[in-house]
Coordinates of C-alpha atoms in Angstrom, one line a residue:
Chain A
M18 CA 74.5 33.4 155.8
K19 CA 73.3 31.1 158.3
D20 CA 70.5 33.3 159.8
T21 CA 68.8 34.6 157.4
N22 CA 65.6 34.9 158.9
E23 CA 66.3 35.2 162.4
S24 CA 65.0 38.8 163.6
R25 CA 67.4 40.9 166.7
V26 CA 66.7 43.7 168.5
T27 CA 69.5 46.5 168.6
E28 CA 71.1 47.8 171.3
D29 CA 68.5 51.2 170.7
G30 CA 65.5 49.2 170.6
R31 CA 64.9 48.8 167.3
T32 CA 64.1 45.2 165.5
I33 CA 65.8 44.4 162.3
G34 CA 64.5 41.8 160.5
G35 CA 64.9 38.9 158.0
I36 CA 66.3 40.1 154.3
L37 CA 64.3 42.5 152.6
M38 CA 66.4 42.5 149.9
E39 CA 69.7 40.4 148.4
M40 CA 72.0 41.2 145.5
R41 CA 73.8 38.0 143.9
N42 CA 76.6 37.8 142.1
I43 CA 75.7 41.3 140.8
T44 CA 78.1 42.1 137.8
L45 CA 77.2 45.1 135.6
R46 CA 79.5 46.4 132.6
F47 CA 79.5 49.4 130.3
G48 CA 80.9 48.1 127.5
G49 CA 84.4 46.8 128.3
V50 CA 83.9 48.8 131.9
V51 CA 83.3 46.9 134.4
A52 CA 81.1 48.8 137.3
I53 CA 80.3 46.3 139.1
K54 CA 82.2 43.1 139.5
D55 CA 80.8 40.1 141.2
I56 CA 78.9 41.3 144.2
S57 CA 76.6 40.1 146.9
F58 CA 75.4 41.7 150.0
D59 CA 71.6 41.8 151.8
I60 CA 69.6 44.2 153.2
R61 CA 67.8 43.6 156.4
E62 CA 63.8 44.8 156.6
G63 CA 64.4 47.5 159.4
E64 CA 68.2 48.2 159.0
I65 CA 70.2 51.1 157.9
R66 CA 72.7 50.0 155.7
A67 CA 75.4 51.9 154.4
I68 CA 77.3 51.8 150.8
I69 CA 80.5 53.4 150.7
G70 CA 83.8 53.7 149.1
P71 CA 85.6 55.9 147.2
N72 CA 84.9 57.7 144.3
G73 CA 84.2 55.8 141.2
A74 CA 83.9 52.8 143.3
G75 CA 80.4 52.2 141.5
K76 CA 77.8 53.1 144.9
S77 CA 75.7 54.7 142.2
S78 CA 75.8 52.0 140.1
M79 CA 74.9 49.8 142.6
L80 CA 72.0 52.3 143.8
N81 CA 71.0 52.4 140.2
V82 CA 70.8 48.8 139.5
I83 CA 68.8 48.4 142.9
S84 CA 66.1 51.0 141.7
G85 CA 65.9 49.3 137.9
F86 CA 67.8 51.8 136.4
Y87 CA 70.5 49.7 135.3
H88 CA 70.0 46.1 134.5
P89 CA 72.7 43.6 135.8
Q90 CA 74.7 41.7 133.1
E91 CA 75.4 38.8 135.8
G92 CA 73.6 38.3 139.5
D93 CA 70.3 38.6 140.8
V94 CA 68.0 40.9 142.5
F95 CA 65.8 39.0 145.4
F96 CA 63.2 41.2 147.1
R97 CA 61.5 39.4 149.8
G98 CA 62.6 36.3 149.1
E99 CA 61.5 36.4 145.5
K100 CA 63.7 36.7 142.2
R101 CA 63.1 40.3 140.8
P102 CA 62.9 40.0 136.8
A103 CA 64.4 42.9 134.8
M104 CA 62.2 45.9 135.4
K105 CA 61.6 49.2 134.6
P106 CA 62.0 52.0 137.0
Y107 CA 58.6 53.0 137.5
Q108 CA 57.3 49.0 137.8
V109 CA 60.2 49.0 140.8
A110 CA 58.8 52.2 142.5
N111 CA 55.5 50.4 142.6
M112 CA 57.0 47.6 144.4
G113 CA 57.6 50.3 147.4
I114 CA 61.2 51.5 146.5
A115 CA 61.8 54.9 146.5
R116 CA 65.1 56.9 146.2
T117 CA 66.5 60.2 146.0
F118 CA 69.5 61.6 143.9
Q119 CA 73.3 62.3 144.6
N120 CA 72.4 65.5 142.2
I121 CA 68.9 66.7 143.3
A122 CA 65.9 65.2 140.9
L123 CA 63.1 67.4 142.0
F124 CA 60.7 68.9 139.4
E125 CA 62.0 72.4 139.3
G126 CA 58.4 73.9 138.1
M127 CA 56.4 72.6 140.6
S128 CA 55.4 73.6 144.3
V129 CA 56.8 71.7 147.1
L130 CA 53.4 70.3 148.1
D131 CA 52.6 69.4 144.5
N132 CA 56.2 67.5 144.4
I133 CA 55.8 65.7 147.2
M134 CA 52.2 64.8 146.2
T135 CA 54.0 62.8 143.1
G136 CA 55.2 61.1 145.9
R137 CA 51.9 59.8 146.3
L138 CA 51.5 59.1 142.7
T139 CA 51.6 55.0 142.8
H140 CA 49.2 55.0 145.4
M141 CA 46.5 57.4 143.2
K142 CA 44.2 54.8 141.2
S143 CA 41.1 57.3 140.3
G144 CA 40.7 57.5 136.4
M145 CA 41.4 59.9 134.1
L146 CA 37.4 60.7 133.6
A147 CA 37.0 60.7 137.2
Q148 CA 39.5 63.3 137.3
A149 CA 38.7 65.6 134.6
I150 CA 35.2 65.8 136.2
W151 CA 36.6 66.5 139.5
W152 CA 33.9 64.7 141.5
G153 CA 33.8 61.7 144.3
K154 CA 36.6 59.8 144.0
A155 CA 39.5 61.6 142.4
E156 CA 38.8 64.5 144.8
R157 CA 38.4 62.5 147.7
E158 CA 41.9 60.5 147.0
E159 CA 43.0 63.7 146.3
I160 CA 42.4 64.7 150.1
E161 CA 43.2 61.7 151.5
N162 CA 46.9 61.5 149.8
R163 CA 46.8 65.7 151.4
E164 CA 46.6 64.7 154.6
L165 CA 49.4 61.8 154.4
V166 CA 51.5 64.6 152.5
E167 CA 51.1 67.2 155.4
R168 CA 52.1 64.5 157.7
V169 CA 55.2 64.2 156.1
I170 CA 55.8 67.8 155.5
D171 CA 55.2 68.1 159.1
F172 CA 57.7 65.6 160.0
L173 CA 60.2 67.2 157.6
E174 CA 59.6 70.6 159.2
I175 CA 58.5 72.3 155.5
Q176 CA 55.2 74.0 156.1
A177 CA 56.4 77.3 155.5
I178 CA 56.9 76.3 152.2
R179 CA 54.7 74.5 151.2
K180 CA 53.4 76.4 148.1
T181 CA 57.2 77.4 147.0
P182 CA 57.7 77.1 144.0
V183 CA 61.0 74.3 144.3
G184 CA 63.2 76.2 141.9
R185 CA 63.1 78.9 144.0
L186 CA 64.4 77.0 147.6
P187 CA 68.0 77.1 148.9
Y188 CA 70.0 73.7 148.5
G189 CA 69.7 72.2 152.0
L190 CA 65.9 72.5 151.9
K191 CA 65.7 71.2 148.7
K192 CA 67.4 67.9 149.9
R193 CA 64.6 67.7 152.6
V194 CA 61.7 67.9 149.8
E195 CA 63.6 65.1 148.1
L196 CA 63.5 63.3 150.9
G197 CA 59.9 63.7 151.7
R198 CA 58.8 63.5 148.1
A199 CA 60.3 59.3 148.7
L200 CA 59.0 59.6 152.0
A201 CA 55.2 60.2 150.5
S202 CA 55.0 57.3 149.0
E203 CA 55.6 54.9 151.8
P204 CA 58.6 52.5 150.7
K205 CA 59.6 49.7 151.9
L206 CA 62.8 50.5 150.8
L207 CA 64.4 54.2 151.0
L208 CA 67.6 54.6 148.9
L209 CA 69.6 57.7 149.6
D210 CA 72.4 58.7 147.6
E211 CA 74.5 60.9 149.1
P212 CA 71.8 62.9 151.4
M213 CA 74.7 64.8 153.2
A214 CA 76.7 66.1 149.8
G215 CA 77.5 69.7 149.9
M216 CA 75.4 70.3 153.7
N217 CA 77.2 72.5 156.7
V218 CA 77.6 70.4 159.9
E219 CA 74.2 71.7 160.9
E220 CA 72.4 70.8 158.3
K221 CA 73.9 67.3 158.3
E222 CA 72.7 66.9 162.1
D223 CA 69.4 68.1 160.5
M224 CA 69.6 65.4 158.0
S225 CA 70.8 62.6 160.2
R226 CA 67.7 63.1 162.2
F227 CA 65.4 62.8 159.7
I228 CA 66.8 59.7 158.8
L229 CA 67.3 58.4 162.4
D230 CA 63.3 59.3 162.9
V231 CA 62.1 57.9 159.5
N232 CA 64.0 54.2 160.8
D233 CA 62.8 54.7 163.7
E234 CA 59.3 55.8 163.7
F235 CA 58.1 54.3 160.2
G236 CA 60.1 51.0 160.4
T237 CA 61.6 52.0 156.6
T238 CA 64.5 50.3 155.8
I239 CA 67.0 52.9 154.4
A240 CA 70.0 52.2 151.6
L241 CA 72.3 54.9 151.5
I242 CA 75.4 56.6 150.0
E243 CA 77.3 58.5 151.6
H244 CA 81.0 59.6 151.8
D245 CA 81.3 61.3 155.8
M246 CA 82.4 58.6 157.7
G247 CA 81.2 60.2 160.7
V248 CA 77.6 59.9 159.5
V249 CA 77.9 57.0 158.4
M250 CA 79.6 54.9 161.2
D251 CA 77.1 57.1 163.8
L252 CA 74.1 56.0 161.6
S253 CA 73.9 52.7 159.9
D254 CA 73.9 49.4 161.1
R255 CA 75.7 47.4 158.6
V256 CA 77.7 49.2 156.0
V257 CA 78.8 47.4 152.8
V258 CA 82.6 48.9 151.3
M259 CA 83.0 48.9 147.6
D260 CA 86.2 49.8 145.3
Y261 CA 86.5 49.7 141.7
G262 CA 83.4 47.8 141.5
K263 CA 84.7 44.7 144.1
K264 CA 83.2 44.5 147.6
I265 CA 86.2 45.1 149.6
G266 CA 84.4 45.4 153.4
D267 CA 81.3 44.2 154.8
G268 CA 79.7 44.2 158.3
T269 CA 79.1 46.4 161.6
P270 CA 80.9 50.1 161.2
E271 CA 83.3 48.0 163.9
E272 CA 84.8 45.5 161.4
V273 CA 84.8 47.9 158.8
R274 CA 86.9 50.2 160.4
N275 CA 89.5 47.7 161.4
N276 CA 89.4 45.7 158.2
Q277 CA 93.0 46.1 156.6
D278 CA 91.6 46.1 152.9
V279 CA 89.5 49.3 153.9
I280 CA 91.8 51.4 155.4
D281 CA 94.3 50.6 152.6
A282 CA 91.6 51.4 150.0
Y283 CA 91.2 54.8 151.7
L284 CA 94.5 55.7 152.8
G285 CA 96.0 54.4 149.1
V286 CA 98.2 51.7 148.7
A287 CA 99.4 50.5 145.5
H288 CA 96.9 48.7 143.5
D289 CA 98.2 45.3 142.0
Chain B
M227 CA 43.7 98.3 149.3
F228 CA 40.7 96.5 146.9
Y229 CA 42.9 93.3 146.5
R230 CA 42.7 91.8 149.9
E231 CA 43.1 88.5 151.0
A232 CA 42.4 89.2 155.3
G233 CA 40.0 87.1 156.9
D234 CA 40.2 84.6 153.7
F235 CA 40.8 81.5 155.8
N236 CA 40.8 77.9 154.2
T237 CA 39.7 75.3 157.2
S238 CA 39.8 72.4 155.3
Y239 CA 42.2 70.2 151.8
K240 CA 39.1 70.7 149.9
Q241 CA 39.2 74.8 150.0
D242 CA 42.8 74.8 149.5
N243 CA 42.6 73.4 146.4
Q244 CA 40.1 75.6 145.0
T245 CA 40.9 77.0 141.5
F246 CA 40.5 80.2 142.9
P247 CA 41.3 80.2 146.7
I248 CA 41.1 83.9 147.4
K249 CA 37.5 85.2 147.6
F250 CA 38.0 88.3 145.1
D251 CA 39.3 86.2 142.9
R252 CA 36.5 84.0 142.7
W253 CA 34.0 86.9 142.7
R254 CA 35.8 88.4 139.8
Y255 CA 35.4 84.8 137.9
Y256 CA 31.8 84.4 138.9
A257 CA 31.7 88.7 137.6
V258 CA 33.0 87.5 134.1
L259 CA 31.1 84.7 133.5
A260 CA 28.0 86.1 134.5
V261 CA 29.0 89.1 131.3
A262 CA 29.9 86.5 129.4
F263 CA 26.8 84.8 128.9
G264 CA 24.6 87.3 130.7
V265 CA 25.5 90.7 128.7
V266 CA 27.5 90.2 125.7
P267 CA 25.3 87.7 124.1
F268 CA 22.6 90.5 123.6
F269 CA 25.0 93.7 122.5
I270 CA 27.2 91.2 120.4
N271 CA 27.0 92.1 116.3
D272 CA 28.2 90.2 113.1
Y273 CA 31.5 92.1 113.0
W274 CA 32.6 91.8 117.4
A275 CA 31.9 88.2 116.8
N276 CA 33.6 87.4 113.6
A277 CA 36.5 89.5 114.4
V278 CA 36.6 89.5 118.1
F279 CA 34.8 87.2 120.4
V280 CA 34.7 83.7 118.4
P281 CA 38.1 83.7 116.7
F282 CA 39.0 84.3 120.6
L283 CA 37.0 81.7 122.3
I284 CA 38.0 79.2 120.1
Y285 CA 41.4 79.7 119.7
T286 CA 41.5 79.4 123.3
I287 CA 40.4 76.1 123.0
A288 CA 42.8 75.4 120.6
A289 CA 45.8 76.8 123.2
I290 CA 44.4 74.8 126.1
G291 CA 45.1 71.6 124.0
L292 CA 48.4 72.8 122.8
N293 CA 49.1 74.2 126.4
I294 CA 48.5 70.8 128.1
L295 CA 50.9 68.9 125.3
T296 CA 53.6 71.8 125.4
G297 CA 53.5 73.5 128.2
Y298 CA 52.3 70.8 131.2
C299 CA 53.9 67.9 129.4
G300 CA 56.8 69.4 128.1
Q301 CA 56.0 67.8 124.8
L302 CA 57.1 70.1 121.6
S303 CA 54.2 70.0 118.8
L304 CA 54.2 71.2 115.7
G305 CA 50.9 69.4 114.0
T306 CA 48.1 71.3 115.7
G307 CA 47.3 72.9 112.5
G308 CA 47.0 69.3 111.1
F309 CA 45.1 68.4 114.5
M310 CA 42.8 70.7 113.6
A311 CA 41.9 69.7 110.3
V312 CA 41.1 66.2 111.8
G313 CA 38.5 68.3 114.0
A314 CA 37.3 69.8 110.8
Y315 CA 37.0 67.0 108.9
A316 CA 35.5 64.4 111.4
V317 CA 33.1 67.1 112.2
Y318 CA 31.9 67.5 108.4
K319 CA 32.2 63.3 108.0
L320 CA 29.6 63.2 111.0
M321 CA 27.3 66.3 110.0
T322 CA 27.0 64.6 106.6
A323 CA 26.5 61.4 107.5
F324 CA 24.2 61.6 110.1
P325 CA 22.2 64.9 109.7
D326 CA 19.9 63.8 112.8
V327 CA 22.1 64.0 115.6
S328 CA 23.3 67.0 117.3
I329 CA 26.1 69.5 116.3
V330 CA 27.1 69.1 119.7
I331 CA 27.6 65.5 120.2
H332 CA 29.6 65.6 116.6
V333 CA 31.7 68.5 117.9
I334 CA 33.0 65.8 121.2
L335 CA 33.2 63.0 118.8
A336 CA 34.9 64.9 116.6
G337 CA 37.4 65.2 119.4
G338 CA 37.5 61.8 120.1
I339 CA 38.2 61.3 116.4
T340 CA 41.3 63.3 116.9
A341 CA 42.1 62.0 120.4
A342 CA 43.0 59.1 118.5
V343 CA 45.1 60.5 115.7
G344 CA 46.7 62.6 118.0
V345 CA 48.0 59.1 120.0
L346 CA 49.2 57.9 116.6
F347 CA 51.2 60.5 115.8
G348 CA 52.3 60.7 119.9
L349 CA 54.0 57.2 119.4
P350 CA 57.4 58.5 118.5
S351 CA 57.6 60.8 121.8
L352 CA 58.6 57.7 123.6
R353 CA 61.6 57.8 121.5
I354 CA 62.8 61.6 120.8
K355 CA 62.5 64.6 122.9
G356 CA 62.5 68.4 122.2
F357 CA 63.2 69.7 118.7
Y358 CA 63.6 66.0 117.5
L359 CA 60.1 65.6 118.1
A360 CA 59.2 69.1 117.1
V361 CA 60.0 67.6 113.7
A362 CA 58.5 64.4 114.3
T363 CA 55.1 66.2 114.7
L364 CA 55.5 68.8 111.5
A365 CA 54.9 65.2 109.5
A366 CA 51.9 65.0 111.1
Q367 CA 51.0 68.3 110.1
F368 CA 51.9 68.1 106.6
F369 CA 50.7 64.6 106.2
L370 CA 47.4 65.1 107.6
V371 CA 46.6 68.7 105.1
W372 CA 47.9 66.2 102.2
L373 CA 45.7 63.7 103.1
F374 CA 42.5 65.8 103.5
N375 CA 43.3 67.5 100.2
R376 CA 44.1 64.3 97.9
V377 CA 41.5 61.6 99.1
P378 CA 38.5 62.7 97.7
W379 CA 36.4 60.5 100.2
F380 CA 37.1 63.1 103.0
Y381 CA 35.4 66.2 101.2
N382 CA 32.5 64.3 99.6
Y383 CA 34.0 64.3 96.6
S384 CA 32.7 67.9 96.2
A385 CA 34.1 69.4 92.8
S386 CA 35.7 72.6 94.6
G387 CA 37.8 70.1 97.2
Q388 CA 36.4 72.4 99.8
I389 CA 34.3 71.4 102.4
S390 CA 31.2 73.5 103.8
A391 CA 29.2 73.1 107.1
P392 CA 25.3 72.5 106.4
E393 CA 23.1 74.3 108.8
R394 CA 22.6 72.4 111.9
T395 CA 20.5 73.6 115.2
V396 CA 21.2 73.4 118.8
V397 CA 17.4 74.0 120.5
G398 CA 16.1 75.0 117.5
V399 CA 18.3 78.0 116.9
A400 CA 21.1 77.5 113.9
V401 CA 24.5 77.3 115.1
T402 CA 26.5 76.7 111.7
G403 CA 25.6 77.3 107.9
A404 CA 24.6 81.0 106.2
N405 CA 21.7 81.5 108.7
T406 CA 23.9 81.7 111.7
E407 CA 23.0 85.0 113.9
A408 CA 26.0 86.7 115.6
W409 CA 24.9 85.8 119.0
A410 CA 24.0 81.9 118.3
K411 CA 27.8 81.4 116.6
Y412 CA 29.4 83.2 120.1
M413 CA 27.3 80.9 122.8
I414 CA 28.0 78.1 121.4
S415 CA 31.6 78.7 121.7
L416 CA 31.1 80.2 124.7
V417 CA 29.8 77.0 126.3
F418 CA 32.3 75.1 124.9
V419 CA 35.2 77.1 125.6
V420 CA 34.0 76.7 129.9
A421 CA 33.8 73.5 129.5
C422 CA 36.9 72.5 128.2
A423 CA 39.0 75.1 130.8
W424 CA 37.3 73.3 133.5
L425 CA 38.4 69.9 132.3
A426 CA 41.4 71.1 131.4
R427 CA 41.9 72.8 135.2
N428 CA 40.4 69.8 136.8
L429 CA 42.9 67.4 134.6
T430 CA 46.0 69.3 135.2
R431 CA 45.4 69.9 139.0
G432 CA 44.9 66.3 139.6
T433 CA 47.4 63.3 139.3
I434 CA 47.1 63.6 135.8
G435 CA 48.3 66.7 135.8
R436 CA 51.0 65.7 138.2
K437 CA 52.8 62.9 135.9
W438 CA 52.5 65.5 133.1
M439 CA 54.4 67.8 134.9
A440 CA 57.0 65.3 136.7
I441 CA 57.5 64.0 132.6
R442 CA 58.2 67.7 131.8
D443 CA 60.3 68.7 134.2
M444 CA 62.5 65.6 134.6
D445 CA 61.7 62.1 132.7
I446 CA 64.0 59.8 135.0
A447 CA 63.2 61.0 138.1
A448 CA 59.4 60.8 136.6
E449 CA 60.0 57.1 136.2
I450 CA 62.0 56.6 139.2
I451 CA 58.9 57.7 141.3
G452 CA 56.3 55.6 139.5
V453 CA 55.3 57.6 136.6
N454 CA 54.8 55.2 133.1
P455 CA 55.9 57.5 130.9
L456 CA 54.5 55.6 128.1
T457 CA 51.1 55.9 129.7
A458 CA 51.8 59.9 130.6
K459 CA 52.9 60.8 127.3
L460 CA 50.1 59.5 125.2
S461 CA 47.3 61.0 127.5
A462 CA 48.8 63.9 127.3
F463 CA 49.0 63.4 123.7
A464 CA 44.9 62.1 123.7
V465 CA 43.7 65.1 125.5
S466 CA 45.7 67.4 123.5
S467 CA 44.2 66.4 120.7
F468 CA 41.0 66.0 122.1
F469 CA 40.8 69.3 122.8
V470 CA 42.4 71.0 119.1
G471 CA 40.0 68.6 117.2
I472 CA 37.0 70.5 119.1
S473 CA 38.6 73.7 118.6
G474 CA 39.4 72.6 114.8
A475 CA 35.4 71.2 114.9
L476 CA 33.7 74.5 115.7
F477 CA 36.6 77.0 114.0
F478 CA 35.3 75.0 110.4
S479 CA 31.8 74.5 111.3
V480 CA 30.8 77.5 113.8
Y481 CA 33.4 80.3 112.7
L482 CA 34.5 79.9 108.5
G483 CA 31.5 77.7 107.6
A484 CA 33.2 76.5 104.4
V485 CA 37.3 75.6 104.6
E486 CA 40.0 74.8 102.2
V487 CA 42.5 72.6 104.6
G488 CA 45.7 73.8 103.3
E489 CA 44.8 77.7 103.7
A490 CA 42.6 77.5 106.9
F491 CA 45.0 74.1 108.8
G492 CA 48.0 75.0 107.0
I493 CA 51.7 74.9 109.1
Q494 CA 51.1 78.9 109.9
K495 CA 48.0 77.7 112.2
S496 CA 50.2 75.5 114.2
F497 CA 53.1 78.4 114.7
L498 CA 50.0 81.2 115.6
V499 CA 48.8 78.6 118.4
L500 CA 52.4 77.8 119.3
F501 CA 52.7 81.1 119.7
M502 CA 49.9 81.9 121.5
I503 CA 50.9 79.8 124.5
I504 CA 54.3 81.2 124.5
I505 CA 53.0 84.6 124.8
G506 CA 50.6 83.6 127.2
G507 CA 52.4 81.7 129.2
L508 CA 53.4 77.9 129.3
G509 CA 51.6 75.5 131.6
S510 CA 48.7 77.8 132.7
I511 CA 45.1 77.6 131.5
F512 CA 45.0 81.7 132.2
G513 CA 48.1 81.8 130.0
S514 CA 45.7 80.1 127.1
F515 CA 43.4 82.4 127.0
A516 CA 45.7 85.6 127.7
G517 CA 47.6 84.3 124.4
A518 CA 44.9 83.9 122.5
A519 CA 43.0 87.2 123.5
F520 CA 46.4 88.8 122.7
L521 CA 47.5 87.3 119.3
V522 CA 43.8 87.5 117.8
L523 CA 43.0 91.2 119.7
L524 CA 46.1 92.9 118.8
P525 CA 46.3 92.7 114.4
V526 CA 42.5 93.8 115.3
L527 CA 43.4 96.8 117.3
L528 CA 46.5 97.9 115.3
K529 CA 44.1 98.1 112.3
N530 CA 41.4 99.8 113.6
T531 CA 43.9 102.6 115.2
L532 CA 46.1 102.6 112.0
V533 CA 43.2 102.7 109.3
G534 CA 40.3 103.9 111.3
G535 CA 42.9 106.6 114.1
F536 CA 45.8 107.5 111.2
G537 CA 43.8 107.2 108.2
W538 CA 46.6 104.9 106.4
A539 CA 46.0 103.1 103.4
T540 CA 44.6 99.6 104.2
D541 CA 47.5 97.4 102.3
L542 CA 50.1 99.8 104.1
A543 CA 48.5 99.1 107.4
A544 CA 48.0 95.6 107.0
H545 CA 51.6 94.9 106.2
F546 CA 52.7 97.2 108.9
E547 CA 50.5 95.7 111.1
L548 CA 53.0 92.6 110.8
V549 CA 55.9 94.2 111.6
I550 CA 54.5 95.9 114.7
V551 CA 52.7 92.9 115.9
G552 CA 56.2 90.5 115.3
G553 CA 58.2 93.2 117.0
L554 CA 55.8 93.4 119.8
I555 CA 56.0 90.0 120.2
I556 CA 59.9 89.8 120.0
S557 CA 60.4 92.8 123.0
F558 CA 57.1 91.3 125.1
L559 CA 59.3 87.9 125.2
I560 CA 62.3 89.9 126.2
M561 CA 61.0 91.4 129.0
E562 CA 58.8 88.4 130.0
P563 CA 59.7 85.3 129.1
H564 CA 57.3 83.1 131.1
G565 CA 54.5 84.9 129.3
L566 CA 51.2 87.3 129.9
A567 CA 50.2 84.7 132.8
Q568 CA 53.3 85.3 134.7
L569 CA 52.9 88.9 134.3
W570 CA 49.1 88.9 135.9
R571 CA 50.9 86.3 138.9
V572 CA 53.3 89.1 139.7
A573 CA 50.6 91.9 139.1
K574 CA 48.4 89.9 141.7
E575 CA 51.6 89.9 144.2
K576 CA 52.0 93.1 144.2
L577 CA 48.3 94.1 144.8
R578 CA 48.2 92.2 147.7
L579 CA 50.5 94.4 149.0
W580 CA 49.8 97.7 147.1
P581 CA 49.3 100.2 148.6
F582 CA 50.8 99.5 152.0
P583 CA 54.3 97.5 150.9
H584 CA 55.2 96.9 154.4

């Protein structure tokens, strides 16, 4: 960890800055089950960081620790150089961390537009009385945020379905809307839990393009969990590999690909 | 054919956010308002006011209130009757304590007091959900009715244990008490309904409404995107109880005039309002109107047909009425579980294309 705050420029011209988030010696237990065991890694500003590992490795638990849903028994989370105290998920959201879920967690009864508008909630501050009367600030704020949301809708190419209730949409579009909701909050760190799960090749290509564009155009830092190795190796700058709650590899895709522990974990070797 | 939106373009987000984005809808809404304010008051008589219009309007306010809590925020409540009682007793105490202050202010204050009580009984919602929360609100229902029965201070130590509304005027016209004319009762209820519906619509289309619906649809995801469940749920309880309290205050002071708490605000009232929003449509302001209209009008209509039309005995008709209303509710919910509001939406979708569906 010598070069903690040096920024560098990647081959394709993106700037990767200092450390945005650092997990230090995280241990998470559920009763007797150890889901995460003494894991440390960092996420740098502007990079795409992948977390991979076989099923049950503790990847989603890790994401839940980052988004404040689980509180680790040991270890600390540092965000922008400061230690983050134990927080409720909505407080974490207010710090600028947004996420999507492995199995879509959209608000089924609301339209696509309303769903993405909920992503702006952390930015909308007008009081209840102002909203009840719908005059001045409340309406102005609504329209300003609507403009930002429309930009996200354009970006994700879902203009045609903006008034459709989410419950009626097919799976691939729901995934896209969920990404839109996370993007609408203009997060500093975007967590994606299996963004390509259950998609066909074409949908995966679309989604990959959106992820790269988000990172490139908005400079959003992204941490993602994904099982499709091709996607992970192509998209990410650095990869953390987990197995049975432990970190077994960390580095660029090439380094990880050639790591013997990683190969063992994926191809199967008797665990001692 | 007669229902079209061709040539209706929205060029700003403000236009797109309108409650009635289609011009035809907008005009129909203005027409209904014009008839309600400009025509009905001149023709209304005591029978129509007491049997149909006033209960319909007052129940609509209660239904809007419960719809915010249950339909928009997803918190099931069986305490509506109790909260209406809070509104009624609050307005009674205020009316007798400060006779010089306008009744309109008293009714609004009664809503505010009910909101505070609602927040108090909403606290369990932070821990429990669904049917268990319903049971917790049931406790509110029974406790509040018991309280108003047992503590004489609430009914000013009257011998009968009842509360009765003294005469109060708005701009010189009596709206409560024995001398109130039908149109005055109707007008004050109408003004409150329109104001409440407007406030409820504004709240539900903005940030707060989206927070409520996010909690309703998936509370975990709502928290992850930054909704504080504490403030979202309690604000739903507060706003909902505010409307329910206003409805209770009007129900006592304008509609009934004299009230015995167990009879007027018992558990059956909670269920009645709950049925109204289920039949009308959860999560819809229009549904609150439709549900209240359905459950207020249907018994009146049935009674008139059975007794007036078929010449049945009154008691037979009264019993049979329950059977028919119950049967209709069941069959109706099987055919359209999302209520009258959904039926209305589907009809509108169809009418947009009719008679040229291609």
